[in-house]
CSV table of C-alpha atoms and ligand atoms in Angstrom, one decimal:
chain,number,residue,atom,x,y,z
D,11,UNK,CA,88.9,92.1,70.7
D,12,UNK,CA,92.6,90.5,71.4
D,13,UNK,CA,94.9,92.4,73.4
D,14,UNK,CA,98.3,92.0,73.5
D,15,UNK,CA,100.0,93.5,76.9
D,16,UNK,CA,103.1,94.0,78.1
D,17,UNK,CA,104.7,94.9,81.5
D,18,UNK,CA,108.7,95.3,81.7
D,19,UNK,CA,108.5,97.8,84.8
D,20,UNK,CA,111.0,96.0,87.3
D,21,UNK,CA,113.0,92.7,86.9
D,22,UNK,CA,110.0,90.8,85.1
D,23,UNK,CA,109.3,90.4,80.8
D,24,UNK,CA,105.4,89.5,80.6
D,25,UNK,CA,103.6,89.2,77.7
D,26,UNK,CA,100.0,88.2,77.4
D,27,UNK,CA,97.0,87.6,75.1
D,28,UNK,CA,93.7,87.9,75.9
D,29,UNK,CA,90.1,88.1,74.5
D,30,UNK,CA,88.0,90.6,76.0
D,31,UNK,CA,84.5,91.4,75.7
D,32,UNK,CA,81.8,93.6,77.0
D,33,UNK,CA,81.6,97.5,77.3
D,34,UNK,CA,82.5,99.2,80.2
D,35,UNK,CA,80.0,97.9,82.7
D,36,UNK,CA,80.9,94.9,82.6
D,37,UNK,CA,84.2,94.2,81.3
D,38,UNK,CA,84.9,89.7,80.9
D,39,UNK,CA,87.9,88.1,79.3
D,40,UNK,CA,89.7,84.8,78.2
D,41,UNK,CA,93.3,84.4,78.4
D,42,UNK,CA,94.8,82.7,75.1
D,43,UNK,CA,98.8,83.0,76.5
D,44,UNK,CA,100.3,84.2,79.4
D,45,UNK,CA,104.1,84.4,80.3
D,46,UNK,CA,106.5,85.7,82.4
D,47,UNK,CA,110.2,85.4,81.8
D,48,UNK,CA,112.0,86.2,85.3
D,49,UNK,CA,114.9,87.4,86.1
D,50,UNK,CA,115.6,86.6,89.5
D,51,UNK,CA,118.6,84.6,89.1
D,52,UNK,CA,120.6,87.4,87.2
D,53,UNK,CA,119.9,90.2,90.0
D,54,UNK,CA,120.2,87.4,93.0
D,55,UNK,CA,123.9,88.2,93.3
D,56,UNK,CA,123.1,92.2,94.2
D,57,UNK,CA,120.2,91.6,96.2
D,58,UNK,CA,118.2,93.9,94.2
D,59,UNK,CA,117.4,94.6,90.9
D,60,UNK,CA,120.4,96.2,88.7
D,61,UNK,CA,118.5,98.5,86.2
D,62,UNK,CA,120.9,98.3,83.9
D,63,UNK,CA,120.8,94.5,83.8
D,64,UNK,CA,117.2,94.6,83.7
D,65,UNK,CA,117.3,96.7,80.3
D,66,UNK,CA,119.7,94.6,79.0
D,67,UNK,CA,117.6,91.3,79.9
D,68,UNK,CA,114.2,92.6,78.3
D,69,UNK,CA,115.5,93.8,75.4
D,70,UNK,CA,117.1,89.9,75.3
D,71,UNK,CA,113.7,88.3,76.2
D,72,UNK,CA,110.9,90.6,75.0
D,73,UNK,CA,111.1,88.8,71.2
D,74,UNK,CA,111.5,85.2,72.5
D,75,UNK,CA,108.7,86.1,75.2
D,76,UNK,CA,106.7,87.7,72.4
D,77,UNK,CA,107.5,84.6,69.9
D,78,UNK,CA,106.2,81.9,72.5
D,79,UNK,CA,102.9,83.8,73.8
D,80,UNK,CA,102.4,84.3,69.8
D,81,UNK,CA,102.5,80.6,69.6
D,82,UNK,CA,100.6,79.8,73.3
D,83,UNK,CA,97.7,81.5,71.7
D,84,UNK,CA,98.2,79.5,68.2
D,85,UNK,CA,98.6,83.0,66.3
D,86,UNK,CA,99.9,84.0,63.6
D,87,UNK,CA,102.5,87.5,64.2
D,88,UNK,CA,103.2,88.3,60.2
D,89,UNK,CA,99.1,89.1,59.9
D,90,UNK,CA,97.3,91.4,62.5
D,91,UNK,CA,96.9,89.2,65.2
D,92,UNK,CA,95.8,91.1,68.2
D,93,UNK,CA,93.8,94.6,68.4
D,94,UNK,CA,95.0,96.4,71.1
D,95,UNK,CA,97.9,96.6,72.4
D,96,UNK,CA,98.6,97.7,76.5
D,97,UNK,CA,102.0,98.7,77.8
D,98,UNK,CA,103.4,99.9,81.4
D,99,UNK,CA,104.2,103.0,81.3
D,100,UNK,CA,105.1,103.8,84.8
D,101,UNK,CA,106.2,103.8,87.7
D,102,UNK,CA,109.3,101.6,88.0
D,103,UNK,CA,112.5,101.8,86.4
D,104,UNK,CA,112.9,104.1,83.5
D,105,UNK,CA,115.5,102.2,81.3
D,106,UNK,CA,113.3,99.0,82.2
D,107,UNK,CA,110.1,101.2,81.1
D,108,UNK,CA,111.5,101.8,77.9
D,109,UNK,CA,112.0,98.6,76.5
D,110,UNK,CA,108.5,97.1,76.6
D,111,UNK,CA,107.7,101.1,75.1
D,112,UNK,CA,109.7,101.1,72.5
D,113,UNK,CA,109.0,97.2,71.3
D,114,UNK,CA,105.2,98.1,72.4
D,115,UNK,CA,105.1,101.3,69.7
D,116,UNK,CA,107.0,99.2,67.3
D,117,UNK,CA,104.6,96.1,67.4
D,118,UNK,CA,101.5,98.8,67.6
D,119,UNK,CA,103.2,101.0,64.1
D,120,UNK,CA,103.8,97.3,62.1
D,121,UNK,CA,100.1,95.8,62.9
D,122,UNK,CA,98.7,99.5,63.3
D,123,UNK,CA,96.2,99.2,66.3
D,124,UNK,CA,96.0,101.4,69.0
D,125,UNK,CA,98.3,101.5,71.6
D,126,UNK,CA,97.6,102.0,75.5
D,127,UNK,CA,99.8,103.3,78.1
D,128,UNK,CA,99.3,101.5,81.4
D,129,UNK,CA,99.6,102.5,85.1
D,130,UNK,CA,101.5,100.1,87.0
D,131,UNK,CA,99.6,100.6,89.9
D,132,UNK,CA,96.6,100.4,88.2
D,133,UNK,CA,97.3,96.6,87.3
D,134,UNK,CA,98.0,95.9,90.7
D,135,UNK,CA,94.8,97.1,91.5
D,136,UNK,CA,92.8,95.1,88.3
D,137,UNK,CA,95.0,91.9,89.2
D,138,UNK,CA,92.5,90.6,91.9
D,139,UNK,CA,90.0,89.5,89.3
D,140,UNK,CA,91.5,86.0,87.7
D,141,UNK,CA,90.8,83.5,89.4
D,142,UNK,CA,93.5,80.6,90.3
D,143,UNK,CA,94.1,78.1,87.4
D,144,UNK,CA,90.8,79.5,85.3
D,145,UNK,CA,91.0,81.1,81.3
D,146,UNK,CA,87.6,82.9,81.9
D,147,UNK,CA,87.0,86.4,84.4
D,148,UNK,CA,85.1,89.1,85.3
D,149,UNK,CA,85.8,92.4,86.5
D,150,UNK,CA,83.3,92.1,89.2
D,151,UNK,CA,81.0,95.2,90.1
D,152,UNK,CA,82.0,95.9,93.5
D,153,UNK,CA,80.3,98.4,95.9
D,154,UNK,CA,82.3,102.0,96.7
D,155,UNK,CA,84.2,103.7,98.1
D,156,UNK,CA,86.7,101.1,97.8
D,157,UNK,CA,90.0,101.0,99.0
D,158,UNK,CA,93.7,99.6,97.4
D,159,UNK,CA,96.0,98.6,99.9
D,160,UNK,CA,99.4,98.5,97.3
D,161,UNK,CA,102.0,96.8,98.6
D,162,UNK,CA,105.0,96.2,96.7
D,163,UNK,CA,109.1,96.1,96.5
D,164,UNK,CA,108.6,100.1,95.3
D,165,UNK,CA,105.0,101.4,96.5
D,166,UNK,CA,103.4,101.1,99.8
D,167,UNK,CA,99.6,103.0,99.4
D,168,UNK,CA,96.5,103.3,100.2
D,169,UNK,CA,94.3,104.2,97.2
D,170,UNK,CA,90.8,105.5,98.0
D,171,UNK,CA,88.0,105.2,95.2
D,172,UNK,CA,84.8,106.6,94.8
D,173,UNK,CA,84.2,105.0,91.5
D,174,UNK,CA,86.5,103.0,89.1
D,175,UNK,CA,89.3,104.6,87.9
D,176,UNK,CA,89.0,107.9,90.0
D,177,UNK,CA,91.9,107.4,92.5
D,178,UNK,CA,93.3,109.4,95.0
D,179,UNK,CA,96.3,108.7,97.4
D,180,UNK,CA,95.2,109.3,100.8
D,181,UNK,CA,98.3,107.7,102.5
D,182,UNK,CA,101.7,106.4,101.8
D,183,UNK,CA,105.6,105.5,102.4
D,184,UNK,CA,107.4,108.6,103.4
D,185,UNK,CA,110.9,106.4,102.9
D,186,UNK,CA,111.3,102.6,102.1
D,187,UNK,CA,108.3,100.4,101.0
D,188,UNK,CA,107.0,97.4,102.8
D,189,UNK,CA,108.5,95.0,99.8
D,190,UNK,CA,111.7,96.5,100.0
D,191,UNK,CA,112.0,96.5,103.7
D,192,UNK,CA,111.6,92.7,103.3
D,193,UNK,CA,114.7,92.1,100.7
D,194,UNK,CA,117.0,94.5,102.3
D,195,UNK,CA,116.1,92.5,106.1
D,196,UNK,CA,116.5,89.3,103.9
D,197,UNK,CA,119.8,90.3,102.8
D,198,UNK,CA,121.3,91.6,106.8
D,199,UNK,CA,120.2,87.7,107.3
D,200,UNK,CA,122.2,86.5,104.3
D,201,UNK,CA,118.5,85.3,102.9
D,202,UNK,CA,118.2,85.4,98.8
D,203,UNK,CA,116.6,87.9,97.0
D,204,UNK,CA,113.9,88.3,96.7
D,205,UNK,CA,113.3,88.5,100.2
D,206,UNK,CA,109.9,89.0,101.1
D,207,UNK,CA,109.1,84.9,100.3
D,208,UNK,CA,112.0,83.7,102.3
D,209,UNK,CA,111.4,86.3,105.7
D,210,UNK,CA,107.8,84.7,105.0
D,211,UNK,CA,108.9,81.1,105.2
D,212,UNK,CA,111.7,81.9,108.3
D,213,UNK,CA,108.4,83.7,110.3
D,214,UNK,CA,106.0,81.2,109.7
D,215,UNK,CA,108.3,78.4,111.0
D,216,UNK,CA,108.7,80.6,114.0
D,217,UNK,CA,105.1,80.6,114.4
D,218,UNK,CA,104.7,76.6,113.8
D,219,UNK,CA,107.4,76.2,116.5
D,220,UNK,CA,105.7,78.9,118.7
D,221,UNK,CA,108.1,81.5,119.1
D,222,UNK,CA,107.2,84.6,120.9
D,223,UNK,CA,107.7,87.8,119.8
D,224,UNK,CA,108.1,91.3,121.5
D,225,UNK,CA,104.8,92.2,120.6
D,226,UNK,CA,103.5,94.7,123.2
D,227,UNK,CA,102.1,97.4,121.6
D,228,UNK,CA,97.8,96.6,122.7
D,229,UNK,CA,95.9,99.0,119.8
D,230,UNK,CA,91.9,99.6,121.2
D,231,UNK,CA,90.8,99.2,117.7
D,232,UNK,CA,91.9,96.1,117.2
D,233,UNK,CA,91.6,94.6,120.9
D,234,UNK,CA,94.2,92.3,121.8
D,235,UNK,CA,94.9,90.5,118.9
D,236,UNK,CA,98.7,91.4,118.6
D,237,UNK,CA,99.3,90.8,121.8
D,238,UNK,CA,98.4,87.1,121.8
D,239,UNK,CA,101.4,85.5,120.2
D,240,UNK,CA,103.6,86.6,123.7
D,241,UNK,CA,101.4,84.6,125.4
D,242,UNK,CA,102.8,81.3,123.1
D,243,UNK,CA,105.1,78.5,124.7
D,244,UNK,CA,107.2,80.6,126.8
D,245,UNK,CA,109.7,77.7,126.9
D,246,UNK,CA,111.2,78.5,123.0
D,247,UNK,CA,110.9,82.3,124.3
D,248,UNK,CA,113.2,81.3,127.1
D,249,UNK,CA,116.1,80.5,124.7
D,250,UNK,CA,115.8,83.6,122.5
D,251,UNK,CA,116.5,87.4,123.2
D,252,UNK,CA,113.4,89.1,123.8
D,253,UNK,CA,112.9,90.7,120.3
D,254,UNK,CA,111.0,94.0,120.1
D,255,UNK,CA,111.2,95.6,116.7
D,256,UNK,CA,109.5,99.6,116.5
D,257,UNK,CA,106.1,99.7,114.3
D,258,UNK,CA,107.1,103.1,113.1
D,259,UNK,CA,104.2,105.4,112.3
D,260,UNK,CA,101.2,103.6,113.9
D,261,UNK,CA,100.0,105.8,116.2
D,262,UNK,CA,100.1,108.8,113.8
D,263,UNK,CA,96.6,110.5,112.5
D,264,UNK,CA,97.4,110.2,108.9
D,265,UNK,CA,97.7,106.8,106.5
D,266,UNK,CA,100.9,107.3,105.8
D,267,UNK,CA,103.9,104.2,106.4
D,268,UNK,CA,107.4,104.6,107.3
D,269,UNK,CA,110.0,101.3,107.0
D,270,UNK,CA,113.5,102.6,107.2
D,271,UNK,CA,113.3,103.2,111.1
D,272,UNK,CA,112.3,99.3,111.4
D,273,UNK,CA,114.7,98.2,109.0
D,274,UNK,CA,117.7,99.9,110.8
D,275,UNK,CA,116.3,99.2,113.9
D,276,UNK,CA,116.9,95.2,112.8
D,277,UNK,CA,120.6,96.6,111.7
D,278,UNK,CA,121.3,97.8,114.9
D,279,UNK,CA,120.2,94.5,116.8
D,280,UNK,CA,122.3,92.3,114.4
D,281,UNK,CA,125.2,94.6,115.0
D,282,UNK,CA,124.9,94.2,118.5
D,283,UNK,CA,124.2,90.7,118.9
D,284,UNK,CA,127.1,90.0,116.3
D,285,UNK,CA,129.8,91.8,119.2
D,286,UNK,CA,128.4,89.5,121.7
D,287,UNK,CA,127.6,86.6,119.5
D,288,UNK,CA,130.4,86.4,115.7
D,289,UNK,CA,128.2,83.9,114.4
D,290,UNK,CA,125.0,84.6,115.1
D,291,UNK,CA,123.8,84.4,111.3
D,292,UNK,CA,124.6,80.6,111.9
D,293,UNK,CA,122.1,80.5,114.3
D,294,UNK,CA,118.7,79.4,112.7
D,295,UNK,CA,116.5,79.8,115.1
D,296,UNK,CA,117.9,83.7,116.0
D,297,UNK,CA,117.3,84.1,112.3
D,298,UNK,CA,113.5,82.7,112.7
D,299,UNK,CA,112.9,84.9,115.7
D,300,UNK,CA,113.9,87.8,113.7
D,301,UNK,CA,111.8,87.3,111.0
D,302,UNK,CA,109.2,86.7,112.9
D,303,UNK,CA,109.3,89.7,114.9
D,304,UNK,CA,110.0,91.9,111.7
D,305,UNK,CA,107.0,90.6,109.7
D,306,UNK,CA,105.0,91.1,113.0
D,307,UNK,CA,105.8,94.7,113.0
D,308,UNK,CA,105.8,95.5,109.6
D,309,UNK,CA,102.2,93.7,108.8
D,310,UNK,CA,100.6,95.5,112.2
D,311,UNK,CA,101.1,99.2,110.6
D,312,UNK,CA,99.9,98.2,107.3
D,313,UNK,CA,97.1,96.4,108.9
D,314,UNK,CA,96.0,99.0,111.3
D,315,UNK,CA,96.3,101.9,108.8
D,316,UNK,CA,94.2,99.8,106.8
D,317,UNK,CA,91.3,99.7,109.3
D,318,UNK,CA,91.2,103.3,110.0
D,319,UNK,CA,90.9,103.8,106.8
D,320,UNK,CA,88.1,101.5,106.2
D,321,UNK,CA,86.7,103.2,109.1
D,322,UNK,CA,86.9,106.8,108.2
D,323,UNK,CA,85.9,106.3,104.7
D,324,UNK,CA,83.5,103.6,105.0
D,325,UNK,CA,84.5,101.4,103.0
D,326,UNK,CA,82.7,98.6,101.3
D,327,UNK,CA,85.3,96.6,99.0
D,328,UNK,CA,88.5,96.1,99.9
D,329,UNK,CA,91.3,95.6,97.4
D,330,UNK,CA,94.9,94.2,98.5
D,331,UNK,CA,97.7,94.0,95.6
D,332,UNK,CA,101.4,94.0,95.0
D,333,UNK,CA,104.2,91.4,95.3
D,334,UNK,CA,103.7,92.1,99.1
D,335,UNK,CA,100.0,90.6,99.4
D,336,UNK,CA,101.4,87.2,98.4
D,337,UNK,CA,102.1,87.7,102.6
D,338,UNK,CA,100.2,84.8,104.3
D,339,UNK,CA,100.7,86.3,107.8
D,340,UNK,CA,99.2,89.8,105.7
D,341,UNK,CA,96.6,88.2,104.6
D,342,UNK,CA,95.4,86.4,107.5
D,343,UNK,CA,95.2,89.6,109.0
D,344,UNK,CA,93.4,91.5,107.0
D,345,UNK,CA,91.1,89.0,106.3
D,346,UNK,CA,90.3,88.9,110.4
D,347,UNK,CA,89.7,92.3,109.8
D,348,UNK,CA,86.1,91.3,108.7
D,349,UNK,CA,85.6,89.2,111.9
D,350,UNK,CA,84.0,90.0,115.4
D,351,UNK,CA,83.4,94.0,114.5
D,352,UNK,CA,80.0,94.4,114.1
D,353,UNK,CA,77.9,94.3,110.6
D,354,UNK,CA,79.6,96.8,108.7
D,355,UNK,CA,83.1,95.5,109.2
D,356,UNK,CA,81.4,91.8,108.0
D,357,UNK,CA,80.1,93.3,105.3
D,358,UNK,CA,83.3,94.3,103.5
D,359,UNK,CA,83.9,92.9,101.1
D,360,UNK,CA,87.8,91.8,100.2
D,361,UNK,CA,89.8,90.8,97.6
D,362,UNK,CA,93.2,89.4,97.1
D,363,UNK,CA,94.8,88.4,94.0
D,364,UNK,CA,95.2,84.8,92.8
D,365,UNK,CA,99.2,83.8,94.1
D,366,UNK,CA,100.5,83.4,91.0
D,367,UNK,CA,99.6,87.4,90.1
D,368,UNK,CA,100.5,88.9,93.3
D,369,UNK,CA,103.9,89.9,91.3
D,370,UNK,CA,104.4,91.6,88.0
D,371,UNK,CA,102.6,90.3,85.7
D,372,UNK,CA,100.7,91.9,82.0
D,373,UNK,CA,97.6,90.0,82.6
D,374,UNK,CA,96.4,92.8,85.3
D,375,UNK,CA,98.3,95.3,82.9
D,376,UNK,CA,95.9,94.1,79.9
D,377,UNK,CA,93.0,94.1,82.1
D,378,UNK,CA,93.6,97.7,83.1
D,379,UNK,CA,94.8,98.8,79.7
D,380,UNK,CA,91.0,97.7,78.3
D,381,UNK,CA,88.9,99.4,80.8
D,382,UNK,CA,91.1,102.5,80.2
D,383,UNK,CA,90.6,102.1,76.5
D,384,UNK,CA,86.5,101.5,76.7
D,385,UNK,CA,86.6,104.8,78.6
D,386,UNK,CA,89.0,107.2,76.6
D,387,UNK,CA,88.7,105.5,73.2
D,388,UNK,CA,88.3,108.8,71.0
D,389,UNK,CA,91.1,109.9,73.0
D,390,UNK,CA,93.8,107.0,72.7
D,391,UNK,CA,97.5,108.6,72.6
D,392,UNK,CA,99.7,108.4,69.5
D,393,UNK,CA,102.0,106.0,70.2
D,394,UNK,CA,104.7,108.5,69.9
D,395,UNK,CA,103.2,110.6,72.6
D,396,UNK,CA,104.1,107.6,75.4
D,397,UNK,CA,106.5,108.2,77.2
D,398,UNK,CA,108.5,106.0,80.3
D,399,UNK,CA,107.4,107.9,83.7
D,400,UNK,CA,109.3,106.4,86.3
D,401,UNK,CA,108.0,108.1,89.5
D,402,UNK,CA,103.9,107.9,88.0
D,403,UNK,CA,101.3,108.3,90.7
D,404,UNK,CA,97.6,107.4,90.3
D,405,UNK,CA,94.9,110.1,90.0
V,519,KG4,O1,104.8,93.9,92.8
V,519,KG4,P1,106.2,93.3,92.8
V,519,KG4,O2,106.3,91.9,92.2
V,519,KG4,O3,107.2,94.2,92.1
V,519,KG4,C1,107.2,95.6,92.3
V,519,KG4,O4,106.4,96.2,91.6
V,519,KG4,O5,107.9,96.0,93.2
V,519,KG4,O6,106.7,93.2,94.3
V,519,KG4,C2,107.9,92.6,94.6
V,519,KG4,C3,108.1,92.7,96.1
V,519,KG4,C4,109.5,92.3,96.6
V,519,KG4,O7,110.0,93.3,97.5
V,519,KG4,C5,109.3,91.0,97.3
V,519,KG4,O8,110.2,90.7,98.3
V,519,KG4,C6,107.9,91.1,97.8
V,519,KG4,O9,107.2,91.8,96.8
V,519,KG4,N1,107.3,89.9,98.2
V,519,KG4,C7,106.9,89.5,99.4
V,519,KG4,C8,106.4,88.2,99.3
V,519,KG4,N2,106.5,87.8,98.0
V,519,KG4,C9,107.0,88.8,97.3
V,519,KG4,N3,107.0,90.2,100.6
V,519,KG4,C10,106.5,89.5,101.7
V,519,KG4,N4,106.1,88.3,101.7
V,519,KG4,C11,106.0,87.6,100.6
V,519,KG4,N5,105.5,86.3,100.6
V,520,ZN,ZN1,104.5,95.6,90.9
């Protein structure tokens, strides 16, 4: 069947088209048309996204968007020209929420198909399966429990899962998320939004050039990993302040994340360094060292949570998604979470998404939106029953 899916939760209109076969086993698709119309530039000036501008810009693009995926995937919109259709739902912002609904139920009442309310989260999760640059995927069978590490510019989780679709929140932000720690650090260093990229860019220069960091903090499960970058060229560390940022959280028990303490605690050093220093935002290497020493810190609790998890629970897959895991320092961590730790730890198995879906994107909405149809088809909402849920969790 073709499925038509749409995702308007945050500052992105997607629309996509795909064919999607199989039952619920084993679930494969081709994508006819995928697009994404962004709307970056419009929010750049607030460094963040204005939910009223991002109404006003989806209900702008959704028909242009809808027009040119129509024509992508060489159909025609006055027949029936999809099956299904798959819409966010939640979380994310309400008024944003509500246009891809309301276009989503008018679209579904016109062609009459089904319509299929969509976890956001969920996507994020089914978004590891495309592959980079290919039309044809599988939703892979993968061995349980599993584990989601969701990492975005609203959510920071970990999702445990027995079985597909049967989630349950064993740890999360108890104040900022990782994604928006990023753009609001980006923005103390007069970086564009969105952040996350550019802190990205500025700490991996850092690392090219061999800065040090004030990484200390030695974690037994992990060995000394963290601790090597101090050891680096201690001649660029010579010219820099010794930077020490908090990893907030990473001793604690539970799975939960906290990123306001390290994103004030990068506040407070500006402030200071600006009464010794007025134009220390001028200074390009300062600005390298602290996003260096802010992505080190922020990665190592998400990192380390991560690996008790996998511990406690045993994992066997592990699933990383959200704008966040488009992280190359994150990902080379987690991926050397699989090395030198005995067979178990070798044997998990992990999976990132392709780059270009790390962000919003109705592709991993449409895949999502099918299984969920395949296993509740008798019980498919009206379409007048759907409703925007800003704060959704998974369950
Ligand atoms: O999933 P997403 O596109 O939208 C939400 O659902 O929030 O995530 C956006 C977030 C933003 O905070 C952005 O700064 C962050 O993902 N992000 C990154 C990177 N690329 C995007 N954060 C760190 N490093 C990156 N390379
Ligand atoms: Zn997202």
């Amino acid at each position: 069947m073709k499925i038509l899916s749409i995702e308007t939760s945050c500052d992105d209109t997607g629309i996509s088209i795909m064919e999607a076969k199989g039952g619920i086993k084993n679930p494969s698709f081709k994508v006819l048309a995928n697009n994404v119309a962004s709307q970056i530039s419009i929010h750049s000036p607030y460094g963040g996204v204005y939910p009223k501008l991002a109404k006003r810009e989806h209900i702008k693009n959704l028909p242009s968007v809808l027009e040119k995926t129509l024509k992508d995937a060489k159909l025609d919109k006055k027949a029936k020209p999809v099956d299904l259709i798959t819409v966010t739902y939640g979380p994310g912002l309400e008024p944003a929420l509500w246009t891809g609904i309301v276009f989503a139920k008018e679209l579904a009442r016109k062609w009459k198909i089904p319509l299929v309310p969509v976890n956001h989260m969920e996507g994020h999760i089914f978004s590891v399966f495309p592959k980079a640059g290919k039309k044809n995927f599988k939703v892979l069978k993968i061995n349980f429990p599993a584990l989601a590490l969701l990492v975005s510019g609203g959510h920071t989780e970990l999702v445990l899962m027995k079985k597909w679709m049967d989630y349950k929140i064993i740890g999360e932000t108890l104040d900022d998320a990782v994604g928006e720690a990023f753009d609001k650090v980006a923005r103390m260093l007069e970086l564009p939004y969105p952040g996350g990229p550019e802190i990205s860019r500025l700490a991996e220069q850092a690392r090219k050039l061999g800065y040090a960091s004030g990484l200390t903090t030695r974690i037994p499960l992990l060995g000394n990993r963290f601790s090597r970058a101090v050891a680096l060229r201690r001649d660029s560390l010579a010219r820099l302040p010794q930077l020490s940022f908090p990893r907030p959280m990473l001793h604690t028990k539970n799975f939960d994340f906290s990123y306001s303490g390290l994103k004030t605690a990068v506040l407070y050093f500006l402030k200071d360094q600006q009464k010794k220093h007025s134009n220390i935002l001028q200074n390009d290497k300062m600005k390298q060292a602290i996003a260096l020493e802010f992505e080190n810190a922020a990665v190592e609790c998400l990192v380390h949570k991560t690996l008790r998890a996998t511990e406690k629970y045993k994992i066997k897959t592990l699933i990383v998604g959200g704008g966040v895991s488009a992280n190359l320092y994150l990902r080379k961590e987690i991926t050397r979470l699989r090395q030198g730790f005995g067979r178990a730890r070798k044997n998990l198995k992990i999976l990132f998404p392709a780059p270009e879906l790390t962000g919003d994107n109705s592709l991993m909405i449409g895949i999502a939106g099918y299984v969920n149809y395949l296993k509740n088809r008798r019980k498919t909402p009206t379409p007048r029953s759907i409703k925007a849920i800003g704060n959704l969790r998974l369950k």
